[in-house]
Tab-separated table of C-alpha atoms in Angstrom:
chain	number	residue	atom	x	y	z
A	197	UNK	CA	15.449	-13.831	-18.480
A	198	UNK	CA	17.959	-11.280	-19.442
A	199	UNK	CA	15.939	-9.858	-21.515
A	200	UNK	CA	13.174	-8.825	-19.186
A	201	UNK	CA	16.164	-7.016	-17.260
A	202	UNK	CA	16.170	-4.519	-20.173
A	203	UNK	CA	14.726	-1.332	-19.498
A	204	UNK	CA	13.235	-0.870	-22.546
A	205	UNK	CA	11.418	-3.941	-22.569
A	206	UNK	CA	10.434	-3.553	-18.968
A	207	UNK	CA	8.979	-0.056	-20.076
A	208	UNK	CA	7.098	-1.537	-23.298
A	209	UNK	CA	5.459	-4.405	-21.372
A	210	UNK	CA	4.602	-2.060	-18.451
A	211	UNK	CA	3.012	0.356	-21.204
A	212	UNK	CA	0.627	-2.216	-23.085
A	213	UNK	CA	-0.147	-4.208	-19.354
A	214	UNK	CA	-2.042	-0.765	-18.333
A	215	UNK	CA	-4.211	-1.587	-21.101
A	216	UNK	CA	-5.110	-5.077	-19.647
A	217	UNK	CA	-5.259	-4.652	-15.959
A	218	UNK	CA	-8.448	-3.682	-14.107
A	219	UNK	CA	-7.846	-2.427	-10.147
A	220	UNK	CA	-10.548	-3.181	-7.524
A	221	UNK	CA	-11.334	-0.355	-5.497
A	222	UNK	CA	-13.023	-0.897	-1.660
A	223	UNK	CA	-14.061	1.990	0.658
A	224	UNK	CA	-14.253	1.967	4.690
A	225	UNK	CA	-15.180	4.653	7.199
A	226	UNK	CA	-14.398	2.552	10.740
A	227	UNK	CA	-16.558	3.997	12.938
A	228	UNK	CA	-15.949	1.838	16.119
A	229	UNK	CA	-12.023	1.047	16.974
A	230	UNK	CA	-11.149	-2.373	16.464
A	231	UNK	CA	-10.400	-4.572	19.103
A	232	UNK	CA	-6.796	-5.787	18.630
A	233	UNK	CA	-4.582	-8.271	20.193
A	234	UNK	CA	-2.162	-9.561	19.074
A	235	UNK	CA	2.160	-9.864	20.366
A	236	UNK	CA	2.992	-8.590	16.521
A	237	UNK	CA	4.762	-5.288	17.097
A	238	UNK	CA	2.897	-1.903	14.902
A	239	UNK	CA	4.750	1.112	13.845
A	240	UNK	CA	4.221	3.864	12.194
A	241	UNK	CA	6.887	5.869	10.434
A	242	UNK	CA	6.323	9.660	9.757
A	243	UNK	CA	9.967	10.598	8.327
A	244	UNK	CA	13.267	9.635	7.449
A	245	UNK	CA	15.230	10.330	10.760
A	246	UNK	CA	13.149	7.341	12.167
A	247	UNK	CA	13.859	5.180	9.070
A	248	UNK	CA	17.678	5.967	9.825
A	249	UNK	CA	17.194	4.891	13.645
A	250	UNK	CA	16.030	1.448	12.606
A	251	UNK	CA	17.877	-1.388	10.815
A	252	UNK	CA	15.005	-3.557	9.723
A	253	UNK	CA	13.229	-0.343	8.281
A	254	UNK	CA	16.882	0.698	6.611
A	255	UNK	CA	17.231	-3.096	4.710
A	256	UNK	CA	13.501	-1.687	3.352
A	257	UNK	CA	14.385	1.880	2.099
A	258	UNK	CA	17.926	0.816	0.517
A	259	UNK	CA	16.390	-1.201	-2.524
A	260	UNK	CA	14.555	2.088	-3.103
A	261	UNK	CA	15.775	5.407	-2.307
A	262	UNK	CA	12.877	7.019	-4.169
A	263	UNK	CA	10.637	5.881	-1.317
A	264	UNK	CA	12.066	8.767	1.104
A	265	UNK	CA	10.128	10.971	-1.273
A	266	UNK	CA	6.918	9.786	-0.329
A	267	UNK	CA	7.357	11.203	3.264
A	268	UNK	CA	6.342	14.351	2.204
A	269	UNK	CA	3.295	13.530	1.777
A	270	UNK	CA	2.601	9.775	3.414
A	271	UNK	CA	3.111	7.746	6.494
A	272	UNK	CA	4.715	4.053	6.289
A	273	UNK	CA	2.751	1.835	8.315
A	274	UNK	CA	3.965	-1.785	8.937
A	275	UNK	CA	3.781	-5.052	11.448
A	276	UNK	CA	7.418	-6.310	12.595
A	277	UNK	CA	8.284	-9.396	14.410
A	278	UNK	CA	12.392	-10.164	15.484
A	279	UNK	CA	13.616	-7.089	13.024
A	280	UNK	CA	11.711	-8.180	10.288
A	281	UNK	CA	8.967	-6.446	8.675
A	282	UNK	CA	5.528	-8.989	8.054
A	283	UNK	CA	3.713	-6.638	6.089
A	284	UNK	CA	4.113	-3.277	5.306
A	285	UNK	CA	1.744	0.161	3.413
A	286	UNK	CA	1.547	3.427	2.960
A	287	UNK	CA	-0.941	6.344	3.422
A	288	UNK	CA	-1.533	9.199	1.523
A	289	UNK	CA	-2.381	11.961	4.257
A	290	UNK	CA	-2.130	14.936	2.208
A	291	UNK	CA	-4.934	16.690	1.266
A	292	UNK	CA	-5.249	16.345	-2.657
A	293	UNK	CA	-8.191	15.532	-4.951
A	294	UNK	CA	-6.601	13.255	-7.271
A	295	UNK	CA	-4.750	10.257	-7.014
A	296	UNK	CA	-2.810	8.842	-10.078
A	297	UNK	CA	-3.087	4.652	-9.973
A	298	UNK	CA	0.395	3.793	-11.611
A	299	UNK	CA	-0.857	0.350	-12.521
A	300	UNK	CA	-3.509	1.596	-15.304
A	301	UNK	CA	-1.921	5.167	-15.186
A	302	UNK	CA	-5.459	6.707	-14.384
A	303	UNK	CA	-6.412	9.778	-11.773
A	304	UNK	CA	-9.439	9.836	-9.571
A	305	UNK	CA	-10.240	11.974	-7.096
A	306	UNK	CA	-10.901	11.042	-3.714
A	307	UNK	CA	-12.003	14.241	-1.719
A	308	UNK	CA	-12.087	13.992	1.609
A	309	UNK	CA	-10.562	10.295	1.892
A	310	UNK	CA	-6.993	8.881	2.708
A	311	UNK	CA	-5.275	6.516	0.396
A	312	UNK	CA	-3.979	3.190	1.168
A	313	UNK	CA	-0.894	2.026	-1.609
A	314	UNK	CA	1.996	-0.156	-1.842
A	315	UNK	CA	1.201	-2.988	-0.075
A	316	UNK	CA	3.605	-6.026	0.463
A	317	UNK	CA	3.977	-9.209	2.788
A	318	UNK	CA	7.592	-10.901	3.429
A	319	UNK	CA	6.390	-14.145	1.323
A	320	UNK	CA	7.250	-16.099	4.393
A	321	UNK	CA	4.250	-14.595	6.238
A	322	UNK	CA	1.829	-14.390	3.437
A	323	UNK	CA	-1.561	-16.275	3.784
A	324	UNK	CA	-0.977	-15.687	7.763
A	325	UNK	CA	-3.668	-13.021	8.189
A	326	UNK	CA	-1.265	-9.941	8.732
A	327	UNK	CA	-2.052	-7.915	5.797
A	328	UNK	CA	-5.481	-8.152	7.193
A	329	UNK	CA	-3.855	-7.410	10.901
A	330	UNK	CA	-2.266	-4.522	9.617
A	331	UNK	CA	-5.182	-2.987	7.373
A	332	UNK	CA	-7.028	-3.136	10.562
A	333	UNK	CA	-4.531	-1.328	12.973
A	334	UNK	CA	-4.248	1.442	10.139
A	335	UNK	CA	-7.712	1.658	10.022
A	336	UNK	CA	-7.982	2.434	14.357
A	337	UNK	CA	-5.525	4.966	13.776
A	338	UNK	CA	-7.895	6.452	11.307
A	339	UNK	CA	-10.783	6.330	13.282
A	340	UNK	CA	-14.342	8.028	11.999
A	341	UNK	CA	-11.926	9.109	8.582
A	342	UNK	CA	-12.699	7.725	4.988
A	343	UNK	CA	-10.542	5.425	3.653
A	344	UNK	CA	-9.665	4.079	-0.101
A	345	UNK	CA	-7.692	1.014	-0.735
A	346	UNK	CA	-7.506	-1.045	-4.258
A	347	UNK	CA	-5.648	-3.655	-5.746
A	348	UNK	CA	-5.351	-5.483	-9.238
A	349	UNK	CA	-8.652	-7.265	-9.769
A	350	UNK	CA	-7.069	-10.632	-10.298
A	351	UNK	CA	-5.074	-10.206	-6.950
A	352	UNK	CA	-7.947	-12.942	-4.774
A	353	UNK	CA	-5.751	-13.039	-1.764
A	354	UNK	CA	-5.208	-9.443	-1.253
A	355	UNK	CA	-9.252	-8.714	-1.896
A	356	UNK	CA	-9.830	-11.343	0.222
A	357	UNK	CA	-8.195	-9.446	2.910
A	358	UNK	CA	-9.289	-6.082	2.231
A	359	UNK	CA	-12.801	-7.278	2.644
A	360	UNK	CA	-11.942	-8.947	5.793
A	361	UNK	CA	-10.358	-6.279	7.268
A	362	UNK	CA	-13.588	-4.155	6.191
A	363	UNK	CA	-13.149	-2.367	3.720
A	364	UNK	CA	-16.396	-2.539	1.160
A	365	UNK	CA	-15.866	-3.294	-2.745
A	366	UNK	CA	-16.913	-0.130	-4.928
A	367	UNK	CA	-16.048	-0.586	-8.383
A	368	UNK	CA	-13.663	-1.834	-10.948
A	369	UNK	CA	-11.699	0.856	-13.039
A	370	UNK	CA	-9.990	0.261	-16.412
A	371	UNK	CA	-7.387	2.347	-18.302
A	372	UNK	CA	-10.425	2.892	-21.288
């Protein structure tokens, strides 16, 4: 497995995958605020002085430092339960007309909607219905706003949820 540790290999598989992938993107506009109950705690994190205030969100943003950089422009949403995050997102909230999806290296614009990236759930709570949890308490605190979320085509459990949550399929994109 050392191998796949190698940079260069990491950046040559990375390069031809683009090729094969195909991402799933789904659209929502929530017009009525979801009614939510539920004992898992929500937060939303605007900036790092929060992030520094917190030690479940600083075990996050250690593995990454890069990450910080996305405040300028995002908001880190997640669900937490006994200091330790469930599931966790961002959203794009700045006002842009192109998006670049990393996984196919592809722009599209999206005028007028928010973007919905970097999705994970602690494997211990996957399967559990909190990605769908959290997709819907991001989508109540962007109430009567347009949102875009996608994921690798192949991904069933994470379209599963997207749809659940309420988000409608739109199309599949490709690198070519």
């Amino acid at each position: 497995m050392q191998l796949f540790k190698n940079s260069h290999v990491r950046k040559i598989i990375k390069y031809f995958y683009k090729f094969i992938v195909t991402i799933s993107i789904f659209e929502c506009c929530p017009v009525n605020k979801k009614n939510i109950s539920s004992k898992i705690k929500f937060y939303t994190v605007t900036c790092k002085n929060i992030v520094e205030k917190k030690k479940v969100l600083k075990n996050y943003f250690k593995n990454d430092k890069e990450k910080y950089k996305r405040f300028k422009h995002s908001i880190f949403f997640l669900l937490e339960n006994k200091n330790e995050i469930i599931s966790c997102g961002w959203v794009c909230v700045k006002k842009n007309k192109k998006w670049n999806i990393e996984e196919i290296d592809k722009k599209i614009n999206f005028k007028d909607k928010k973007i919905l990236y970097d999705f994970e759930t602690n494997k211990k709570f996957r399967n559990m219905g909190y990605y769908t949890l959290l997709l819907k308490r991001i989508q109540n605190n962007f109430f009567k706003k347009k949102l875009l979320i996608y994921t690798q085509a192949n991904n069933k459990a994470s379209m599963k949820a997207i749809t659940k949550s309420g988000f409608k399929f739109k199309y599949n994109l490709k690198k070519y």
